[in-house]
Amino acid sequence: MPEWLSKPEGYAAARDRDTFIDRSVLALLSLISRLRTAGAEPAGRFAVDPFFRVAATLLLVVAVSLAREFASVYVTLTFVTVQLAALPSRALRGTLKFTLITTAFTFIVVLPSAFLGNRYSITMLPAKVFVSVAAVNILSRTARWDALTGALGRLRVPDIFVFLLDITVKYIFMLGEFVLQSLQALGLRSVGRNDRRYGSLSGVAGVLFLKSRQMAEETHWAMECRGFAGKYPRPARLRVGAADILYCAVSLAVLAAFVWIEVRA
Amino acid sequence: MHIPENYLSPATCAVMAAAAVPVIAVAVKKVRSEVTRAKLPMLGVGAAFSFLLMMLNLPLPGGTTGHAVGGTLIAILLGPWSAALSVSTALIIQAFLFGDGGILSLGANIFNIAFILPFVGYAVYKLISGDGKSKGREYAAVAVGSWFGLNAAALFTAVEFGLQPLLFKGADGLPLYCPYPLSVAIPAMMIPHMLVAGVAEALFTVLIVAYIRKVSPGDIYEGERKRPKGLYALVVALIAAVPLGLLAAGTAWGEWGAEEIGELAGYVPAGLAGGFEFSAIMPDYTISGLPEIPGYILSAIFGAAITIVLFRLIAGLAKEKKS
């Protein structure tokens, strides 16, 4: 037996902070888990067909951006707050966190105008941002991605757009998992101090690019094999239940109140 | 019963806030450790409930108005500490969003309405109901307890009002803040509250306890069936009834604006004329550009929803701490 094998070596790996790997891994994990759980919430309270919800949310966002009276924004604010109160608690916390941060940011941005005596924009703009961001967040957190793209198809959004959206969401998910695995592999193989972090990270990025090209080709072949030319079959007729009717009635009432206030003012 | 801005001297406000802070701190702690997770969302509904009850103004003899609070009700259903937390949440939302009750006097309002009221009400209820075997006795306890709770809160409010002219006078000898001494404030607050508002509170509490007993007894007794939908229905019914609160035209005793008090007392106290003024986004539950009744209903829906949202957030935090 050679002598060096019997000697204790006493190698202690130099401590190194893997924050860059950890941070990227965490960010990716949260993204993937969000995509995976989006819409996985119990549908009981939000059993309304996504078609109506997408349509109503779009209308709401457009209406809010056109509002000139605080009273009409208040009507939509109440509508959104009632929906918030009915959200499952995870979705509620996520939505509020995101919405409040954007609202606070808007508030800070318009704050100088308050010092110049403009009291209108300091309440109007944050309120508008709150309503629009919250409405879109509620929709995205309680409806599944495929249901949303389906609803867009019904709304006569061009097929190519729906196709792109669909593929993008799916591949963010798939490529995200791929990067996650690469980063984990990198982390496991790194011992001691890594002085070439940027090199290893750009390596991951390069592999990712190659992988995405390969995946795109595979998708193309899969489409050809199945005779899919990017044209979706028209979905079957909508089934309208009591929840849908109630939701539409409330949305229409909100819209009517909104128009009434704006026209009267 | 909501003390507005500048009716109490800043010193009084500081003392009352110092009294209210430990109340809320202990309430949060107690609720976290004692209330089961399943019941936490119920607190939000309770707070929404109390918010709506306080919007239903009743005309009182003497031209003023008053309202029920529902604090004893929540105390009976969920415990007095839960009631303290629920009613405090409702009061905070009222003060900041709707300008009902002042910001500086929020501590006093929390102490009177969210602490004294449910605890006195609950204590009297426990004292009378005994072992809870006799149904009639229990309902009597509910009625008497809630009557006492509301009037205890009114008494505290009256005393805080009445002390101001004794303690704080300007150089000209005129009171700086609330101008009415104890001899005026106590009868003016207590007689209408004992005769009308307290009775209304007792009536509401008994009716709602009876309703919950029938629809969802699990919320009162362990092991019985539970139907939270019935409670949400109650909240919706209250929202529909809220415009009735507009029928009572007068201002509540001790909640006048500076002009009104100038007419009533003959002069405007200095502290009231030039004091701190917080302009709420939706003062008095109305909103410019909307007629009164729809605005009031909208505020009721908005207030109830935001109370539930706030509470579900608190419940979520408590869950995270536990797990």
Coordinates of C-alpha atoms in Angstrom, one line a residue:
Chain A
M1 CA 0.0 0.0 0.0
P2 CA 1.4 3.4 -0.9
E3 CA 2.3 5.5 2.0
W4 CA 0.1 8.5 1.2
L5 CA -3.0 6.3 1.5
S6 CA -2.5 5.6 5.1
K7 CA -1.8 9.2 6.1
P8 CA -4.7 11.4 7.2
E9 CA -4.9 14.2 4.7
G10 CA -6.6 16.9 6.8
Y11 CA -8.2 18.6 3.9
A12 CA -10.8 21.1 4.9
A13 CA -12.8 22.6 2.0
A14 CA -12.4 26.4 1.9
R15 CA -15.8 27.9 2.8
D16 CA -17.5 29.5 0.0
R17 CA -20.9 31.1 -0.2
D18 CA -23.1 29.5 -2.8
T19 CA -25.6 32.3 -2.6
F20 CA -25.8 32.7 -6.3
I21 CA -26.8 29.1 -6.8
D22 CA -29.1 29.1 -3.8
R23 CA -30.8 32.3 -4.9
S24 CA -31.3 31.1 -8.5
V25 CA -32.6 27.8 -7.3
L26 CA -35.0 29.4 -4.9
A27 CA -36.3 31.8 -7.5
L28 CA -36.8 29.0 -10.0
L29 CA -38.5 26.8 -7.4
S30 CA -41.0 29.5 -6.5
L31 CA -41.8 30.1 -10.2
I32 CA -42.2 26.4 -11.0
S33 CA -44.3 25.8 -7.9
R34 CA -46.5 28.7 -8.8
L35 CA -47.1 27.4 -12.3
R36 CA -47.8 24.0 -10.9
T37 CA -50.2 25.1 -8.2
A38 CA -51.9 27.9 -10.2
G39 CA -55.5 27.0 -10.4
A40 CA -55.0 24.0 -8.2
E41 CA -57.0 25.7 -5.5
P42 CA -60.4 24.2 -4.9
A43 CA -62.7 25.5 -7.6
G44 CA -65.8 25.4 -5.4
R45 CA -66.0 29.1 -4.7
F46 CA -64.7 30.1 -8.1
A47 CA -66.7 27.6 -10.2
V48 CA -67.6 30.4 -12.7
D49 CA -66.5 29.5 -16.2
P50 CA -63.1 31.1 -17.0
F51 CA -64.6 32.6 -20.2
F52 CA -66.8 34.9 -18.2
R53 CA -64.1 35.7 -15.7
V54 CA -61.5 36.6 -18.4
A55 CA -64.1 38.7 -20.2
A56 CA -65.2 40.5 -17.0
T57 CA -61.6 41.1 -15.9
L58 CA -60.6 42.5 -19.2
L59 CA -63.6 44.9 -19.2
L60 CA -62.9 45.8 -15.6
V61 CA -59.2 46.7 -16.3
V62 CA -60.1 48.8 -19.3
A63 CA -63.0 50.5 -17.4
V64 CA -60.8 51.3 -14.4
S65 CA -58.1 52.8 -16.6
L66 CA -60.7 55.1 -18.2
A67 CA -62.3 56.2 -14.9
R68 CA -62.2 59.9 -14.0
E69 CA -64.4 59.8 -10.9
F70 CA -63.3 58.3 -7.6
A71 CA -66.8 57.0 -7.0
S72 CA -66.6 54.7 -10.0
V73 CA -63.2 53.4 -9.0
Y74 CA -64.7 52.8 -5.5
V75 CA -67.5 50.6 -7.1
T76 CA -64.9 48.4 -8.8
L77 CA -62.7 48.5 -5.6
T78 CA -65.6 47.1 -3.7
F79 CA -66.2 44.4 -6.3
V80 CA -62.5 43.3 -6.1
T81 CA -62.4 43.4 -2.3
V82 CA -65.4 41.1 -2.1
Q83 CA -63.7 38.7 -4.4
L84 CA -60.5 38.9 -2.3
A85 CA -62.6 38.1 0.8
A86 CA -63.7 34.9 -0.8
L87 CA -60.2 33.7 -2.0
P88 CA -58.5 30.7 -0.4
S89 CA -56.0 32.0 2.1
R90 CA -52.8 31.1 0.2
A91 CA -54.0 32.9 -2.9
L92 CA -55.2 35.8 -0.8
R93 CA -51.8 36.3 0.8
G94 CA -50.0 36.0 -2.6
T95 CA -52.4 38.4 -4.3
L96 CA -52.3 41.0 -1.5
K97 CA -48.6 40.9 -1.2
F98 CA -48.1 41.6 -4.9
T99 CA -50.9 44.1 -5.2
L100 CA -49.9 46.1 -2.1
I101 CA -46.3 46.4 -3.2
T102 CA -47.3 47.7 -6.6
T103 CA -49.8 50.1 -5.0
A104 CA -47.3 51.4 -2.6
F105 CA -44.8 51.9 -5.4
T106 CA -47.4 53.9 -7.4
F107 CA -48.2 55.9 -4.3
I108 CA -44.5 56.9 -3.8
V109 CA -44.2 57.8 -7.5
V110 CA -47.2 60.2 -7.4
L111 CA -46.3 61.5 -3.9
P112 CA -44.5 64.6 -5.2
S113 CA -47.7 65.7 -7.0
A114 CA -49.4 65.9 -3.6
F115 CA -46.9 68.4 -2.4
L116 CA -47.8 70.5 -5.4
G117 CA -51.4 70.5 -4.3
N118 CA -52.8 67.7 -6.5
R119 CA -54.9 65.6 -4.3
Y120 CA -56.7 63.9 -7.2
S121 CA -53.9 61.7 -8.5
I122 CA -52.6 60.7 -5.1
T123 CA -55.8 58.7 -4.4
M124 CA -56.9 57.9 -7.9
L125 CA -53.7 56.3 -9.3
P126 CA -52.9 54.0 -6.4
A127 CA -56.6 53.0 -6.2
K128 CA -56.7 52.2 -10.0
V129 CA -53.5 50.2 -9.7
F130 CA -54.8 48.3 -6.8
V131 CA -58.0 47.4 -8.6
S132 CA -56.4 46.3 -11.9
V133 CA -53.5 44.4 -10.4
A134 CA -55.7 42.7 -7.8
A135 CA -58.3 41.7 -10.4
V136 CA -55.7 40.2 -12.7
N137 CA -54.0 38.4 -9.8
I138 CA -57.2 36.9 -8.6
L139 CA -57.9 35.6 -12.0
S140 CA -54.5 34.1 -12.5
R141 CA -54.4 32.5 -9.1
T142 CA -57.7 30.8 -9.3
A143 CA -57.9 29.7 -12.9
R144 CA -55.7 27.1 -14.5
W145 CA -53.5 28.1 -17.4
D146 CA -55.1 25.8 -19.9
A147 CA -58.5 27.1 -18.8
L148 CA -57.3 30.6 -19.4
T149 CA -56.0 30.0 -22.8
G150 CA -59.2 28.1 -23.7
A151 CA -61.2 31.2 -22.6
L152 CA -59.0 33.4 -24.7
G153 CA -59.8 31.2 -27.7
R154 CA -63.5 31.6 -27.1
L155 CA -63.0 35.4 -26.9
R156 CA -61.8 35.2 -30.6
V157 CA -58.2 35.9 -29.8
P158 CA -56.3 34.6 -32.8
D159 CA -55.1 31.0 -32.6
I160 CA -51.5 31.9 -33.2
F161 CA -51.5 34.1 -30.1
V162 CA -53.2 31.4 -27.9
F163 CA -50.7 28.9 -29.3
L164 CA -47.7 31.1 -28.4
L165 CA -49.1 31.8 -24.9
D166 CA -49.7 28.1 -24.3
I167 CA -46.3 27.0 -25.5
T168 CA -44.6 29.8 -23.6
V169 CA -46.2 28.8 -20.3
K170 CA -45.5 25.1 -20.8
Y171 CA -41.9 25.7 -21.7
I172 CA -41.2 28.1 -18.9
F173 CA -42.2 25.2 -16.7
M174 CA -40.2 22.6 -18.5
L175 CA -37.1 24.7 -19.0
G176 CA -37.3 25.9 -15.5
E177 CA -37.2 22.3 -14.2
F178 CA -34.2 21.7 -16.5
V179 CA -32.3 24.6 -15.1
L180 CA -33.2 23.6 -11.6
Q181 CA -31.6 20.2 -12.2
S182 CA -28.5 21.8 -13.8
L183 CA -28.1 24.1 -10.8
Q184 CA -28.5 21.3 -8.4
A185 CA -25.9 19.3 -10.3
L186 CA -23.5 22.2 -10.2
G187 CA -24.1 22.7 -6.5
L188 CA -23.4 19.0 -5.8
R189 CA -20.2 18.9 -7.8
S190 CA -18.8 22.2 -6.4
V191 CA -16.3 21.5 -3.6
G192 CA -14.5 24.3 -1.8
R193 CA -14.0 27.6 -3.4
N194 CA -15.4 28.2 -6.8
D195 CA -13.6 31.1 -8.5
R196 CA -15.3 30.7 -11.8
R197 CA -18.9 31.3 -10.9
Y198 CA -19.7 33.4 -13.9
G199 CA -18.2 30.7 -16.1
S200 CA -20.3 28.0 -14.6
L201 CA -23.5 30.0 -14.7
S202 CA -22.9 30.9 -18.3
G203 CA -22.4 27.3 -18.9
V204 CA -25.8 26.5 -17.5
A205 CA -27.2 29.3 -19.7
G206 CA -25.5 27.8 -22.8
V207 CA -26.8 24.3 -22.2
L208 CA -30.3 25.8 -21.6
F209 CA -30.2 27.5 -25.0
L210 CA -29.2 24.3 -26.8
K211 CA -31.8 22.4 -24.9
S212 CA -34.5 24.9 -25.8
R213 CA -33.6 24.6 -29.5
Q214 CA -33.8 20.9 -29.3
M215 CA -37.1 21.0 -27.5
A216 CA -38.5 23.4 -30.1
E217 CA -37.5 21.0 -32.9
E218 CA -39.1 18.1 -31.0
T219 CA -42.3 20.1 -30.6
H220 CA -42.3 20.8 -34.3
W221 CA -42.0 17.2 -35.1
A222 CA -44.6 16.2 -32.6
M223 CA -47.0 18.8 -34.2
E224 CA -46.3 17.4 -37.7
C225 CA -46.8 13.8 -36.6
R226 CA -50.2 14.7 -35.1
G227 CA -51.3 16.9 -38.0
F228 CA -51.5 20.0 -35.8
A229 CA -51.0 23.2 -37.7
G230 CA -51.6 25.6 -34.9
K231 CA -55.4 25.7 -35.4
Y232 CA -57.4 24.8 -32.3
P233 CA -60.7 22.9 -32.6
R234 CA -63.6 25.2 -31.4
P235 CA -64.5 24.1 -27.9
A236 CA -68.0 22.7 -27.3
R237 CA -70.8 25.0 -26.2
L238 CA -70.6 26.8 -22.9
R239 CA -72.4 25.3 -20.0
V240 CA -73.9 28.1 -18.0
G241 CA -74.7 27.4 -14.4
A242 CA -76.2 29.4 -11.5
A243 CA -72.7 30.6 -10.5
D244 CA -72.1 31.9 -14.0
I245 CA -75.4 33.8 -14.1
L246 CA -74.8 35.3 -10.6
Y247 CA -71.2 36.3 -11.5
C248 CA -72.4 37.9 -14.8
A249 CA -75.2 39.7 -13.1
V250 CA -72.9 41.2 -10.5
S251 CA -70.3 42.2 -13.1
L252 CA -73.0 43.8 -15.3
A253 CA -74.3 45.7 -12.3
V254 CA -70.8 47.0 -11.5
L255 CA -70.3 48.0 -15.1
A256 CA -73.7 49.7 -15.2
A257 CA -73.0 51.6 -11.9
F258 CA -69.6 52.6 -13.3
V259 CA -71.0 53.9 -16.6
W260 CA -73.8 55.7 -14.8
I261 CA -71.4 57.5 -12.4
E262 CA -69.0 58.5 -15.2
V263 CA -71.8 59.8 -17.5
R264 CA -73.5 61.7 -14.7
A265 CA -70.4 63.5 -13.6
Chain B
M1 CA -70.3 56.3 20.9
H2 CA -67.4 56.9 18.6
I3 CA -65.4 59.8 20.1
P4 CA -64.4 62.1 17.2
E5 CA -61.2 63.9 16.8
N6 CA -60.4 66.8 19.2
Y7 CA -63.2 66.1 21.7
L8 CA -60.6 64.6 24.0
S9 CA -57.4 66.4 24.9
P10 CA -54.2 64.9 23.5
A11 CA -53.3 63.9 27.1
T12 CA -56.5 61.9 27.5
C13 CA -56.0 60.3 24.1
A14 CA -52.4 59.3 25.1
V15 CA -53.7 57.7 28.4
M16 CA -56.5 55.9 26.6
A17 CA -54.1 54.7 23.9
A18 CA -51.8 53.4 26.6
A19 CA -54.7 51.5 28.0
A20 CA -55.8 50.1 24.6
V21 CA -52.4 48.8 23.4
P22 CA -52.1 46.1 26.1
V23 CA -55.7 45.1 25.4
I24 CA -55.0 44.5 21.8
A25 CA -51.6 42.8 22.5
V26 CA -53.2 40.4 25.0
A27 CA -56.2 39.8 22.7
V28 CA -53.9 38.8 19.8
K29 CA -51.9 36.5 22.2
K30 CA -55.1 34.9 23.6
V31 CA -56.7 34.5 20.3
R32 CA -53.6 32.9 18.9
S33 CA -53.3 30.4 21.7
E34 CA -57.0 29.7 22.5
V35 CA -59.1 30.0 19.4
T36 CA -59.0 26.9 17.2
R37 CA -57.9 27.3 13.6
A38 CA -61.4 26.4 12.4
K39 CA -62.9 29.3 14.3
L40 CA -60.4 31.9 13.2
P41 CA -62.3 32.9 10.0
M42 CA -65.4 33.3 12.2
L43 CA -63.7 36.2 13.9
G44 CA -63.5 38.0 10.6
V45 CA -67.2 37.4 10.0
G46 CA -67.8 38.7 13.6
A47 CA -65.8 41.8 12.9
A48 CA -67.7 42.4 9.7
F49 CA -70.9 41.9 11.6
S50 CA -70.0 44.4 14.2
F51 CA -68.9 46.9 11.5
L52 CA -72.4 46.6 9.9
L53 CA -74.3 46.8 13.1
M54 CA -72.5 50.1 13.9
M55 CA -73.7 51.5 10.6
L56 CA -77.3 51.0 11.6
N57 CA -78.1 54.2 13.4
L58 CA -81.1 54.5 15.6
P59 CA -82.8 57.7 16.4
L60 CA -82.5 58.4 20.1
P61 CA -84.7 60.6 22.3
G62 CA -83.3 64.1 22.4
G63 CA -82.5 64.3 18.7
T64 CA -79.3 62.3 18.7
T65 CA -78.5 58.9 17.3
G66 CA -76.9 55.7 18.5
H67 CA -76.2 52.2 17.4
A68 CA -75.8 48.6 18.5
V69 CA -72.3 47.1 18.5
G70 CA -72.7 43.4 18.8
G71 CA -69.7 43.1 21.0
T72 CA -71.4 40.9 23.6
L73 CA -72.7 38.7 20.8
I74 CA -69.2 38.0 19.6
A75 CA -68.1 37.5 23.2
I76 CA -70.8 34.9 23.7
L77 CA -70.0 33.1 20.4
L78 CA -66.2 33.2 20.4
G79 CA -65.1 34.5 23.8
P80 CA -64.4 38.0 25.1
W81 CA -60.8 38.3 23.8
S82 CA -61.9 37.4 20.3
A83 CA -64.7 40.0 20.6
A84 CA -62.1 42.6 21.7
L85 CA -60.0 41.8 18.6
S86 CA -62.9 41.7 16.2
V87 CA -64.5 45.0 17.4
S88 CA -61.1 46.7 17.4
T89 CA -60.6 45.7 13.8
A90 CA -64.0 47.1 12.9
L91 CA -63.2 50.4 14.8
I92 CA -59.8 50.8 13.1
I93 CA -61.3 50.4 9.6
Q94 CA -64.1 52.8 10.5
A95 CA -61.6 55.5 11.7
F96 CA -59.2 55.3 8.9
L97 CA -61.4 54.7 5.9
F98 CA -64.7 56.2 6.9
G99 CA -63.8 58.9 9.4
D100 CA -66.2 57.5 12.0
G101 CA -64.3 58.2 15.3
G102 CA -61.0 60.1 15.4
I103 CA -57.5 58.8 14.9
L104 CA -56.1 60.3 18.0
S105 CA -59.2 59.1 20.0
L106 CA -59.0 55.6 18.5
G107 CA -57.4 54.3 21.7
A108 CA -60.3 55.6 23.8
N109 CA -62.8 54.1 21.3
I110 CA -61.1 50.8 21.4
F111 CA -61.0 50.8 25.2
N112 CA -64.7 51.7 25.5
I113 CA -66.3 49.8 22.7
A114 CA -63.9 46.9 22.1
F115 CA -62.8 46.2 25.7
I116 CA -65.3 47.4 28.3
L117 CA -68.3 46.5 26.2
P118 CA -67.7 42.8 25.5
F119 CA -66.1 42.1 28.9
V120 CA -68.9 43.6 30.9
G121 CA -71.5 42.1 28.7
Y122 CA -69.8 38.7 28.9
A123 CA -69.4 38.8 32.7
V124 CA -73.0 39.7 33.2
Y125 CA -74.1 37.0 30.8
K126 CA -72.0 34.4 32.6
L127 CA -73.3 35.5 36.0
I128 CA -76.9 35.2 35.0
S129 CA -76.9 32.2 32.6
G130 CA -75.4 29.9 35.4
D131 CA -75.1 26.3 34.2
G132 CA -76.9 27.1 31.0
K133 CA -79.5 24.3 31.3
S134 CA -82.6 26.5 31.3
K135 CA -83.2 28.0 27.8
G136 CA -85.2 30.9 29.1
R137 CA -82.6 31.8 31.6
E138 CA -79.9 31.7 29.0
Y139 CA -81.8 34.1 26.7
A140 CA -82.5 36.4 29.6
A141 CA -78.8 36.3 30.3
V142 CA -78.0 37.2 26.7
A143 CA -80.4 40.1 26.8
V144 CA -79.3 41.5 30.1
G145 CA -75.6 41.0 29.4
S146 CA -75.7 42.8 26.1
W147 CA -77.7 45.6 27.6
F148 CA -75.2 46.1 30.4
G149 CA -72.3 45.8 28.0
L150 CA -73.5 48.6 25.8
N151 CA -74.4 50.9 28.6
A152 CA -71.1 50.3 30.4
A153 CA -69.3 51.4 27.2
A154 CA -71.6 54.5 27.0
L155 CA -70.9 55.3 30.6
F156 CA -67.1 55.2 30.0
T157 CA -67.5 57.4 27.0
A158 CA -69.6 59.9 28.9
V159 CA -67.1 60.0 31.7
E160 CA -64.3 60.7 29.3
F161 CA -66.3 63.5 27.7
G162 CA -67.4 64.9 31.0
L163 CA -63.9 65.0 32.5
Q164 CA -62.6 67.3 29.7
P165 CA -64.1 70.6 30.8
L166 CA -62.9 69.9 34.4
L167 CA -59.4 69.2 33.4
F168 CA -58.7 71.3 30.3
K169 CA -59.6 75.0 30.3
G170 CA -58.3 77.9 28.2
A171 CA -57.0 81.2 29.6
D172 CA -60.5 82.6 29.2
G173 CA -62.0 79.9 31.4
L174 CA -63.8 78.2 28.6
P175 CA -63.3 74.5 28.0
L176 CA -60.7 73.6 25.3
Y177 CA -62.2 70.3 24.2
C178 CA -65.6 68.7 24.9
P179 CA -67.6 71.6 26.5
Y180 CA -70.0 69.5 28.6
P181 CA -69.2 68.6 32.2
L182 CA -70.1 65.2 33.8
S183 CA -73.4 66.5 35.0
V184 CA -74.5 67.0 31.4
A185 CA -72.6 64.3 29.6
I186 CA -73.6 61.4 31.7
P187 CA -77.4 61.9 31.6
A188 CA -77.2 62.9 27.9
M189 CA -75.4 59.8 27.0
M190 CA -76.9 57.3 29.4
I191 CA -80.6 58.0 29.2
P192 CA -81.0 57.4 25.4
H193 CA -78.6 54.5 25.5
M194 CA -80.4 52.9 28.4
L195 CA -83.8 53.4 26.8
V196 CA -83.2 52.7 23.2
A197 CA -79.7 51.7 22.0
G198 CA -79.2 49.2 24.9
V199 CA -82.6 47.7 24.2
A200 CA -81.8 47.5 20.5
E201 CA -78.4 45.8 21.3
A202 CA -80.2 43.3 23.5
L203 CA -82.8 42.6 20.9
F204 CA -80.2 42.1 18.1
T205 CA -78.1 39.9 20.3
V206 CA -81.0 37.7 21.4
L207 CA -82.4 37.4 17.8
I208 CA -79.0 36.6 16.3
V209 CA -78.1 34.0 19.1
A210 CA -81.5 32.4 18.4
Y211 CA -80.9 32.4 14.7
I212 CA -77.4 30.9 15.0
R213 CA -78.8 28.3 17.4
K214 CA -81.3 27.2 14.8
V215 CA -79.1 27.4 11.7
S216 CA -75.6 26.5 12.9
P217 CA -75.5 25.4 16.6
G218 CA -72.0 24.2 16.1
D219 CA -70.8 27.8 16.5
I220 CA -72.1 27.9 20.0
Y221 CA -71.9 24.3 21.2
E222 CA -69.1 21.9 20.6
G223 CA -70.0 18.9 18.6
E224 CA -73.2 20.3 17.0
R225 CA -73.6 20.7 13.3
K226 CA -72.1 23.7 11.7
R227 CA -73.4 25.7 8.8
P228 CA -71.2 28.8 8.2
K229 CA -73.3 29.6 5.2
G230 CA -76.1 30.7 7.5
L231 CA -73.7 33.3 9.0
Y232 CA -72.7 34.7 5.7
A233 CA -76.4 35.0 4.9
L234 CA -76.8 37.0 8.0
V235 CA -74.0 39.4 6.9
V236 CA -75.7 39.8 3.5
A237 CA -79.0 40.5 5.2
L238 CA -77.4 43.2 7.4
I239 CA -75.8 44.8 4.4
A240 CA -79.3 45.0 2.8
A241 CA -80.7 46.6 6.0
V242 CA -77.9 49.1 6.4
P243 CA -79.6 52.0 4.5
L244 CA -82.2 52.0 7.4
G245 CA -79.4 53.6 9.4
L246 CA -79.7 56.7 7.2
L247 CA -83.3 57.3 8.4
A248 CA -82.0 58.5 11.7
A249 CA -81.1 62.0 10.7
G250 CA -79.5 63.5 13.8
T251 CA -75.9 63.3 14.9
A252 CA -74.8 61.0 17.7
W253 CA -74.3 62.8 21.0
G254 CA -70.7 64.0 21.2
E255 CA -70.0 63.5 17.5
W256 CA -70.9 66.9 16.2
G257 CA -68.7 68.8 13.8
A258 CA -67.2 72.2 14.9
E259 CA -70.1 74.2 13.4
E260 CA -72.8 72.1 15.0
I261 CA -71.2 72.4 18.4
G262 CA -71.0 76.2 17.9
E263 CA -74.7 76.3 17.6
L264 CA -75.4 73.9 20.5
A265 CA -73.0 75.3 23.1
G266 CA -72.8 78.9 21.9
Y267 CA -69.1 78.9 21.3
V268 CA -66.6 76.6 19.6
P269 CA -64.0 75.3 22.1
A270 CA -60.5 76.3 21.0
G271 CA -59.1 72.7 20.8
L272 CA -62.0 71.7 18.6
A273 CA -61.7 74.6 16.2
G274 CA -58.0 74.3 15.4
G275 CA -57.2 70.7 16.2
F276 CA -55.7 67.8 14.2
E277 CA -57.9 66.8 11.3
F278 CA -57.6 63.6 9.4
S279 CA -59.5 63.5 6.2
A280 CA -60.8 60.0 5.6
I281 CA -61.2 58.9 2.0
M282 CA -64.9 58.2 2.5
P283 CA -66.1 60.5 5.3
D284 CA -69.3 59.3 7.0
Y285 CA -69.6 56.4 4.7
T286 CA -70.4 58.6 1.7
I287 CA -68.5 59.2 -1.4
S288 CA -68.7 62.3 -3.6
G289 CA -70.4 61.5 -6.9
L290 CA -72.7 58.9 -5.5
P291 CA -76.1 59.4 -4.0
E292 CA -76.4 58.8 -0.2
I293 CA -78.1 55.4 -0.1
P294 CA -76.1 53.5 -2.8
G295 CA -72.9 55.1 -1.3
Y296 CA -73.9 53.8 2.2
I297 CA -74.6 50.3 0.9
L298 CA -71.4 50.3 -1.1
S299 CA -69.4 51.3 2.0
A300 CA -71.2 48.6 4.0
I301 CA -70.1 46.0 1.4
F302 CA -66.6 47.4 1.2
G303 CA -66.2 47.6 4.9
A304 CA -67.4 44.1 5.6
A305 CA -65.3 42.6 2.8
I306 CA -62.1 44.5 3.9
T307 CA -62.7 43.4 7.5
I308 CA -62.9 39.7 6.4
V309 CA -59.8 40.1 4.3
L310 CA -57.9 41.6 7.2
F311 CA -58.9 38.9 9.5
R312 CA -58.1 36.1 7.1
L313 CA -54.6 37.6 6.9
I314 CA -54.2 37.6 10.7
A315 CA -55.5 34.1 10.8
G316 CA -53.0 33.1 8.1
L317 CA -50.1 34.6 10.2
A318 CA -51.3 32.8 13.3
K319 CA -51.3 29.5 11.4
E320 CA -47.8 30.1 10.1
K321 CA -46.6 30.7 13.7
K322 CA -48.2 27.6 14.9
S323 CA -47.0 25.2 12.3

